[in-house]
mmCIF file with all atom_site columns, C-alpha atoms in Angstrom:
data_model
loop_
_atom_site.group_PDB
_atom_site.id
_atom_site.type_symbol
_atom_site.label_atom_id
_atom_site.label_alt_id
_atom_site.label_comp_id
_atom_site.label_asym_id
_atom_site.label_entity_id
_atom_site.label_seq_id
_atom_site.pdbx_PDB_ins_code
_atom_site.Cartn_x
_atom_site.Cartn_y
_atom_site.Cartn_z
_atom_site.occupancy
_atom_site.B_iso_or_equiv
_atom_site.pdbx_formal_charge
_atom_site.auth_seq_id
_atom_site.auth_comp_id
_atom_site.auth_asym_id
_atom_site.auth_atom_id
_atom_site.pdbx_PDB_model_num
ATOM 1   C CA . MET A 1 1   ? 13.296  9.296   0.508   1.00 0.00 ? 1   MET A CA 1
ATOM 2   C CA . GLU A 1 2   ? 12.096  9.675   -3.042  1.00 0.00 ? 2   GLU A CA 1
ATOM 3   C CA . LYS A 1 3   ? 9.516   11.961  -4.534  1.00 0.00 ? 3   LYS A CA 1
ATOM 4   C CA . TRP A 1 4   ? 7.919   11.409  -7.908  1.00 0.00 ? 4   TRP A CA 1
ATOM 5   C CA . THR A 1 5   ? 5.800   14.117  -9.505  1.00 0.00 ? 5   THR A CA 1
ATOM 6   C CA . ILE A 1 6   ? 2.714   12.824  -11.288 1.00 0.00 ? 6   ILE A CA 1
ATOM 7   C CA . ASP A 1 7   ? 1.574   16.228  -12.548 1.00 0.00 ? 7   ASP A CA 1
ATOM 8   C CA . GLN A 1 8   ? 1.273   19.752  -11.191 1.00 0.00 ? 8   GLN A CA 1
ATOM 9   C CA . ASN A 1 9   ? -1.352  18.619  -8.663  1.00 0.00 ? 9   ASN A CA 1
ATOM 10  C CA . TYR A 1 10  ? -0.180  15.189  -7.444  1.00 0.00 ? 10  TYR A CA 1
ATOM 11  C CA . PHE A 1 11  ? 2.993   13.468  -6.298  1.00 0.00 ? 11  PHE A CA 1
ATOM 12  C CA . ILE A 1 12  ? 4.127   10.211  -4.670  1.00 0.00 ? 12  ILE A CA 1
ATOM 13  C CA . SER A 1 13  ? 6.693   10.046  -1.893  1.00 0.00 ? 13  SER A CA 1
ATOM 14  C CA . THR A 1 14  ? 8.379   7.377   0.225   1.00 0.00 ? 14  THR A CA 1
ATOM 15  C CA . ASP A 1 15  ? 8.957   9.869   3.046   1.00 0.00 ? 15  ASP A CA 1
ATOM 16  C CA . LYS A 1 16  ? 7.246   8.312   6.082   1.00 0.00 ? 16  LYS A CA 1
ATOM 17  C CA . ASP A 1 17  ? 7.234   11.705  7.792   1.00 0.00 ? 17  ASP A CA 1
ATOM 18  C CA . LEU A 1 18  ? 4.695   12.951  5.226   1.00 0.00 ? 18  LEU A CA 1
ATOM 19  C CA . LEU A 1 19  ? 2.230   10.129  5.924   1.00 0.00 ? 19  LEU A CA 1
ATOM 20  C CA . LYS A 1 20  ? -1.068  11.138  7.488   1.00 0.00 ? 20  LYS A CA 1
ATOM 21  C CA . ILE A 1 21  ? -1.634  8.273   9.908   1.00 0.00 ? 21  ILE A CA 1
ATOM 22  C CA . ASP A 1 22  ? -5.239  9.280   10.629  1.00 0.00 ? 22  ASP A CA 1
ATOM 23  C CA . ILE A 1 23  ? -6.187  9.114   6.932   1.00 0.00 ? 23  ILE A CA 1
ATOM 24  C CA . ILE A 1 24  ? -4.517  5.722   6.523   1.00 0.00 ? 24  ILE A CA 1
ATOM 25  C CA . PHE A 1 25  ? -6.091  4.404   9.705   1.00 0.00 ? 25  PHE A CA 1
ATOM 26  C CA . GLN A 1 26  ? -9.579  5.673   8.837   1.00 0.00 ? 26  GLN A CA 1
ATOM 27  C CA . PHE A 1 27  ? -9.479  4.061   5.402   1.00 0.00 ? 27  PHE A CA 1
ATOM 28  C CA . LEU A 1 28  ? -8.096  0.716   6.570   1.00 0.00 ? 28  LEU A CA 1
ATOM 29  C CA . ASN A 1 29  ? -10.303 0.546   9.652   1.00 0.00 ? 29  ASN A CA 1
ATOM 30  C CA . LYS A 1 30  ? -13.589 1.706   8.126   1.00 0.00 ? 30  LYS A CA 1
ATOM 31  C CA . GLN A 1 31  ? -13.464 1.239   4.346   1.00 0.00 ? 31  GLN A CA 1
ATOM 32  C CA . SER A 1 32  ? -11.129 -1.629  3.494   1.00 0.00 ? 32  SER A CA 1
ATOM 33  C CA . TYR A 1 33  ? -12.274 -5.238  3.330   1.00 0.00 ? 33  TYR A CA 1
ATOM 34  C CA . TRP A 1 34  ? -8.860  -6.579  4.327   1.00 0.00 ? 34  TRP A CA 1
ATOM 35  C CA . ALA A 1 35  ? -8.197  -4.592  7.506   1.00 0.00 ? 35  ALA A CA 1
ATOM 36  C CA . HIS A 1 36  ? -11.649 -3.653  8.725   1.00 0.00 ? 36  HIS A CA 1
ATOM 37  C CA . ASN A 1 37  ? -11.591 -2.757  12.440  1.00 0.00 ? 37  ASN A CA 1
ATOM 38  C CA . ILE A 1 38  ? -7.798  -2.795  12.600  1.00 0.00 ? 38  ILE A CA 1
ATOM 39  C CA . PRO A 1 39  ? -6.537  -0.899  15.658  1.00 0.00 ? 39  PRO A CA 1
ATOM 40  C CA . LYS A 1 40  ? -4.638  2.337   15.086  1.00 0.00 ? 40  LYS A CA 1
ATOM 41  C CA . GLU A 1 41  ? -1.653  0.990   17.041  1.00 0.00 ? 41  GLU A CA 1
ATOM 42  C CA . THR A 1 42  ? -1.380  -1.890  14.562  1.00 0.00 ? 42  THR A CA 1
ATOM 43  C CA . VAL A 1 43  ? -1.445  0.504   11.605  1.00 0.00 ? 43  VAL A CA 1
ATOM 44  C CA . ILE A 1 44  ? 1.292   2.617   13.183  1.00 0.00 ? 44  ILE A CA 1
ATOM 45  C CA . LYS A 1 45  ? 3.470   -0.414  13.943  1.00 0.00 ? 45  LYS A CA 1
ATOM 46  C CA . SER A 1 46  ? 2.963   -1.836  10.431  1.00 0.00 ? 46  SER A CA 1
ATOM 47  C CA . ILE A 1 47  ? 4.141   1.428   8.872   1.00 0.00 ? 47  ILE A CA 1
ATOM 48  C CA . GLN A 1 48  ? 7.138   1.708   11.200  1.00 0.00 ? 48  GLN A CA 1
ATOM 49  C CA . HIS A 1 49  ? 8.324   -1.793  10.321  1.00 0.00 ? 49  HIS A CA 1
ATOM 50  C CA . SER A 1 50  ? 7.646   -1.767  6.584   1.00 0.00 ? 50  SER A CA 1
ATOM 51  C CA . ALA A 1 51  ? 10.628  -1.376  4.300   1.00 0.00 ? 51  ALA A CA 1
ATOM 52  C CA . LEU A 1 52  ? 8.873   1.125   2.046   1.00 0.00 ? 52  LEU A CA 1
ATOM 53  C CA . CYS A 1 53  ? 5.688   3.158   2.355   1.00 0.00 ? 53  CYS A CA 1
ATOM 54  C CA . PHE A 1 54  ? 4.285   5.128   -0.538  1.00 0.00 ? 54  PHE A CA 1
ATOM 55  C CA . GLY A 1 55  ? 2.016   8.103   -0.013  1.00 0.00 ? 55  GLY A CA 1
ATOM 56  C CA . VAL A 1 56  ? 0.032   9.696   -2.825  1.00 0.00 ? 56  VAL A CA 1
ATOM 57  C CA . TYR A 1 57  ? -0.539  13.394  -2.262  1.00 0.00 ? 57  TYR A CA 1
ATOM 58  C CA . LYS A 1 58  ? -2.531  16.235  -3.755  1.00 0.00 ? 58  LYS A CA 1
ATOM 59  C CA . LYS A 1 59  ? -0.970  19.692  -3.625  1.00 0.00 ? 59  LYS A CA 1
ATOM 60  C CA . GLU A 1 60  ? -3.491  22.370  -2.698  1.00 0.00 ? 60  GLU A CA 1
ATOM 61  C CA . GLU A 1 61  ? -1.992  25.860  -2.615  1.00 0.00 ? 61  GLU A CA 1
ATOM 62  C CA . SER A 1 62  ? 0.334   25.753  0.414   1.00 0.00 ? 62  SER A CA 1
ATOM 63  C CA . THR A 1 63  ? -0.852  22.396  1.804   1.00 0.00 ? 63  THR A CA 1
ATOM 64  C CA . ILE A 1 64  ? -0.671  18.772  0.790   1.00 0.00 ? 64  ILE A CA 1
ATOM 65  C CA . GLN A 1 65  ? -3.417  16.218  1.307   1.00 0.00 ? 65  GLN A CA 1
ATOM 66  C CA . GLN A 1 66  ? -2.799  12.481  1.353   1.00 0.00 ? 66  GLN A CA 1
ATOM 67  C CA . VAL A 1 67  ? -5.129  10.700  -1.084  1.00 0.00 ? 67  VAL A CA 1
ATOM 68  C CA . GLY A 1 68  ? -3.535  7.255   -1.388  1.00 0.00 ? 68  GLY A CA 1
ATOM 69  C CA . PHE A 1 69  ? -1.177  4.786   0.212   1.00 0.00 ? 69  PHE A CA 1
ATOM 70  C CA . ALA A 1 70  ? 0.660   1.487   -0.207  1.00 0.00 ? 70  ALA A CA 1
ATOM 71  C CA . ARG A 1 71  ? 3.320   -0.285  1.766   1.00 0.00 ? 71  ARG A CA 1
ATOM 72  C CA . VAL A 1 72  ? 5.883   -2.965  0.998   1.00 0.00 ? 72  VAL A CA 1
ATOM 73  C CA . VAL A 1 73  ? 7.006   -5.447  3.617   1.00 0.00 ? 73  VAL A CA 1
ATOM 74  C CA . SER A 1 74  ? 10.407  -6.666  2.459   1.00 0.00 ? 74  SER A CA 1
ATOM 75  C CA . ASP A 1 75  ? 14.012  -7.511  3.153   1.00 0.00 ? 75  ASP A CA 1
ATOM 76  C CA . LEU A 1 76  ? 14.770  -5.560  -0.071  1.00 0.00 ? 76  LEU A CA 1
ATOM 77  C CA . ALA A 1 77  ? 16.872  -8.473  -1.256  1.00 0.00 ? 77  ALA A CA 1
ATOM 78  C CA . SER A 1 78  ? 14.812  -11.574 -1.956  1.00 0.00 ? 78  SER A CA 1
ATOM 79  C CA . PHE A 1 79  ? 11.168  -11.080 -0.950  1.00 0.00 ? 79  PHE A CA 1
ATOM 80  C CA . ALA A 1 80  ? 8.539   -8.337  -0.951  1.00 0.00 ? 80  ALA A CA 1
ATOM 81  C CA . TYR A 1 81  ? 4.852   -8.252  -0.097  1.00 0.00 ? 81  TYR A CA 1
ATOM 82  C CA . LEU A 1 82  ? 2.721   -5.362  -1.332  1.00 0.00 ? 82  LEU A CA 1
ATOM 83  C CA . CYS A 1 83  ? -0.206  -4.490  0.911   1.00 0.00 ? 83  CYS A CA 1
ATOM 84  C CA . ASP A 1 84  ? -2.651  -1.844  2.099   1.00 0.00 ? 84  ASP A CA 1
ATOM 85  C CA . VAL A 1 85  ? -2.906  -0.309  -1.372  1.00 0.00 ? 85  VAL A CA 1
ATOM 86  C CA . PHE A 1 86  ? -5.632  2.296   -1.734  1.00 0.00 ? 86  PHE A CA 1
ATOM 87  C CA . VAL A 1 87  ? -6.661  5.566   -3.313  1.00 0.00 ? 87  VAL A CA 1
ATOM 88  C CA . LEU A 1 88  ? -9.442  7.416   -1.520  1.00 0.00 ? 88  LEU A CA 1
ATOM 89  C CA . PRO A 1 89  ? -12.781 6.981   -3.363  1.00 0.00 ? 89  PRO A CA 1
ATOM 90  C CA . GLU A 1 90  ? -13.110 10.625  -4.354  1.00 0.00 ? 90  GLU A CA 1
ATOM 91  C CA . TYR A 1 91  ? -9.725  10.477  -6.143  1.00 0.00 ? 91  TYR A CA 1
ATOM 92  C CA . ARG A 1 92  ? -10.283 7.275   -8.109  1.00 0.00 ? 92  ARG A CA 1
ATOM 93  C CA . GLY A 1 93  ? -10.664 7.168   -11.855 1.00 0.00 ? 93  GLY A CA 1
ATOM 94  C CA . ILE A 1 94  ? -7.918  9.685   -12.652 1.00 0.00 ? 94  ILE A CA 1
ATOM 95  C CA . GLY A 1 95  ? -5.004  7.236   -12.929 1.00 0.00 ? 95  GLY A CA 1
ATOM 96  C CA . LEU A 1 96  ? -3.475  7.618   -9.479  1.00 0.00 ? 96  LEU A CA 1
ATOM 97  C CA . SER A 1 97  ? -3.505  3.873   -8.726  1.00 0.00 ? 97  SER A CA 1
ATOM 98  C CA . LYS A 1 98  ? -1.696  3.198   -12.005 1.00 0.00 ? 98  LYS A CA 1
ATOM 99  C CA . GLN A 1 99  ? 0.878   5.860   -11.250 1.00 0.00 ? 99  GLN A CA 1
ATOM 100 C CA . LEU A 1 100 ? 1.331   4.425   -7.768  1.00 0.00 ? 100 LEU A CA 1
ATOM 101 C CA . MET A 1 101 ? 1.836   0.912   -9.120  1.00 0.00 ? 101 MET A CA 1
ATOM 102 C CA . GLN A 1 102 ? 4.293   2.150   -11.743 1.00 0.00 ? 102 GLN A CA 1
ATOM 103 C CA . PHE A 1 103 ? 6.323   3.886   -9.042  1.00 0.00 ? 103 PHE A CA 1
ATOM 104 C CA . ILE A 1 104 ? 6.285   0.843   -6.757  1.00 0.00 ? 104 ILE A CA 1
ATOM 105 C CA . THR A 1 105 ? 7.185   -1.742  -9.395  1.00 0.00 ? 105 THR A CA 1
ATOM 106 C CA . THR A 1 106 ? 10.049  0.356   -10.782 1.00 0.00 ? 106 THR A CA 1
ATOM 107 C CA . HIS A 1 107 ? 11.414  1.414   -7.402  1.00 0.00 ? 107 HIS A CA 1
ATOM 108 C CA . PRO A 1 108 ? 15.201  0.802   -7.385  1.00 0.00 ? 108 PRO A CA 1
ATOM 109 C CA . GLU A 1 109 ? 15.157  -0.972  -3.993  1.00 0.00 ? 109 GLU A CA 1
ATOM 110 C CA . LEU A 1 110 ? 12.766  -3.626  -5.335  1.00 0.00 ? 110 LEU A CA 1
ATOM 111 C CA . GLN A 1 111 ? 14.456  -4.528  -8.619  1.00 0.00 ? 111 GLN A CA 1
ATOM 112 C CA . GLN A 1 112 ? 16.499  -7.451  -7.239  1.00 0.00 ? 112 GLN A CA 1
ATOM 113 C CA . VAL A 1 113 ? 13.650  -9.024  -5.268  1.00 0.00 ? 113 VAL A CA 1
ATOM 114 C CA . ARG A 1 114 ? 13.022  -12.590 -6.482  1.00 0.00 ? 114 ARG A CA 1
ATOM 115 C CA . ARG A 1 115 ? 9.430   -12.929 -5.259  1.00 0.00 ? 115 ARG A CA 1
ATOM 116 C CA . PHE A 1 116 ? 7.080   -9.948  -5.091  1.00 0.00 ? 116 PHE A CA 1
ATOM 117 C CA . MET A 1 117 ? 3.647   -10.923 -3.819  1.00 0.00 ? 117 MET A CA 1
ATOM 118 C CA . LEU A 1 118 ? 0.300   -9.418  -2.982  1.00 0.00 ? 118 LEU A CA 1
ATOM 119 C CA . ALA A 1 119 ? -3.208  -10.560 -2.179  1.00 0.00 ? 119 ALA A CA 1
ATOM 120 C CA . THR A 1 120 ? -6.337  -9.031  -3.666  1.00 0.00 ? 120 THR A CA 1
ATOM 121 C CA . LYS A 1 121 ? -10.001 -9.874  -3.885  1.00 0.00 ? 121 LYS A CA 1
ATOM 122 C CA . ASP A 1 122 ? -10.953 -7.502  -6.656  1.00 0.00 ? 122 ASP A CA 1
ATOM 123 C CA . ALA A 1 123 ? -8.038  -5.749  -8.400  1.00 0.00 ? 123 ALA A CA 1
ATOM 124 C CA . HIS A 1 124 ? -6.429  -8.521  -10.443 1.00 0.00 ? 124 HIS A CA 1
ATOM 125 C CA . GLN A 1 125 ? -6.620  -6.526  -13.688 1.00 0.00 ? 125 GLN A CA 1
ATOM 126 C CA . LEU A 1 126 ? -4.826  -3.534  -12.201 1.00 0.00 ? 126 LEU A CA 1
ATOM 127 C CA . TYR A 1 127 ? -1.979  -5.608  -10.791 1.00 0.00 ? 127 TYR A CA 1
ATOM 128 C CA . ALA A 1 128 ? -1.655  -7.760  -13.927 1.00 0.00 ? 128 ALA A CA 1
ATOM 129 C CA . GLN A 1 129 ? -0.655  -4.615  -15.836 1.00 0.00 ? 129 GLN A CA 1
ATOM 130 C CA . TYR A 1 130 ? 2.467   -4.481  -13.667 1.00 0.00 ? 130 TYR A CA 1
ATOM 131 C CA . GLY A 1 131 ? 3.507   -8.108  -13.996 1.00 0.00 ? 131 GLY A CA 1
ATOM 132 C CA . PHE A 1 132 ? 1.645   -9.732  -11.109 1.00 0.00 ? 132 PHE A CA 1
ATOM 133 C CA . LYS A 1 133 ? 0.220   -13.165 -11.969 1.00 0.00 ? 133 LYS A CA 1
ATOM 134 C CA . LEU A 1 134 ? -1.695  -15.886 -10.186 1.00 0.00 ? 134 LEU A CA 1
ATOM 135 C CA . ILE A 1 135 ? 0.548   -18.173 -8.158  1.00 0.00 ? 135 ILE A CA 1
ATOM 136 C CA . ASP A 1 136 ? 1.764   -20.939 -10.458 1.00 0.00 ? 136 ASP A CA 1
ATOM 137 C CA . THR A 1 137 ? 2.268   -23.399 -7.624  1.00 0.00 ? 137 THR A CA 1
ATOM 138 C CA . PRO A 1 138 ? -0.168  -22.440 -4.875  1.00 0.00 ? 138 PRO A CA 1
ATOM 139 C CA . GLU A 1 139 ? 0.347   -25.852 -3.311  1.00 0.00 ? 139 GLU A CA 1
ATOM 140 C CA . ASN A 1 140 ? 3.850   -24.667 -2.330  1.00 0.00 ? 140 ASN A CA 1
ATOM 141 C CA . LEU A 1 141 ? 2.547   -21.787 -0.231  1.00 0.00 ? 141 LEU A CA 1
ATOM 142 C CA . LEU A 1 142 ? 1.428   -22.188 3.350   1.00 0.00 ? 142 LEU A CA 1
ATOM 143 C CA . GLN A 1 143 ? 0.023   -19.722 5.815   1.00 0.00 ? 143 GLN A CA 1
ATOM 144 C CA . ILE A 1 144 ? -0.967  -19.210 9.393   1.00 0.00 ? 144 ILE A CA 1
ATOM 145 C CA . ARG A 1 145 ? -4.163  -17.185 9.382   1.00 0.00 ? 145 ARG A CA 1
ATOM 146 C CA . ARG A 1 146 ? -5.320  -15.770 12.677  1.00 0.00 ? 146 ARG A CA 1
ATOM 147 C CA . ASN A 1 147 ? -8.737  -14.304 13.329  1.00 0.00 ? 147 ASN A CA 1
ATOM 148 C CA . PRO A 1 148 ? -8.367  -10.525 13.748  1.00 0.00 ? 148 PRO A CA 1
ATOM 149 C CA . LYS A 1 149 ? -10.883 -10.640 16.603  1.00 0.00 ? 149 LYS A CA 1
ATOM 150 C CA . ASP A 1 150 ? -8.515  -12.898 18.513  1.00 0.00 ? 150 ASP A CA 1
ATOM 151 C CA . ILE A 1 151 ? -5.474  -10.729 17.818  1.00 0.00 ? 151 ILE A CA 1
ATOM 152 C CA . TYR A 1 152 ? -6.871  -7.234  18.211  1.00 0.00 ? 152 TYR A CA 1
ATOM 153 C CA . SER A 1 153 ? -8.828  -7.925  21.364  1.00 0.00 ? 153 SER A CA 1
ATOM 154 C CA . LYS A 1 154 ? -5.678  -8.741  23.358  1.00 0.00 ? 154 LYS A CA 1
#
């Protein structure tokens, strides 16, 4: 578990015990375009089986409030996939997403990974600042894409 202090009010941690599952679930299920209507059980399982999860927290007197999240699915050796990245709307515009990306891309466990991927509809400029580029040979990548309605209704 690592903890990285952003400033006197905010920090990032990889401690899964600090994660506020309800906040993550509510954002992914209700506000995200990529996981809209995702079941809570799926969110919990995805966190449990991800190599690294990053929580962004605001310190408020004697409590901490989770204000952001990202997770990395990886073998920590050759491949990593960054997903579910968000900062709650009321905490955007103060540099937290940049701090989160800096922490993720410099994390010691991810420095030997040959291919680090992500998918985004609208944040290309943010991720480009940390070395992410369009796929140079998209014809080499294949996928199986299942309809969430078919998966989540089972």
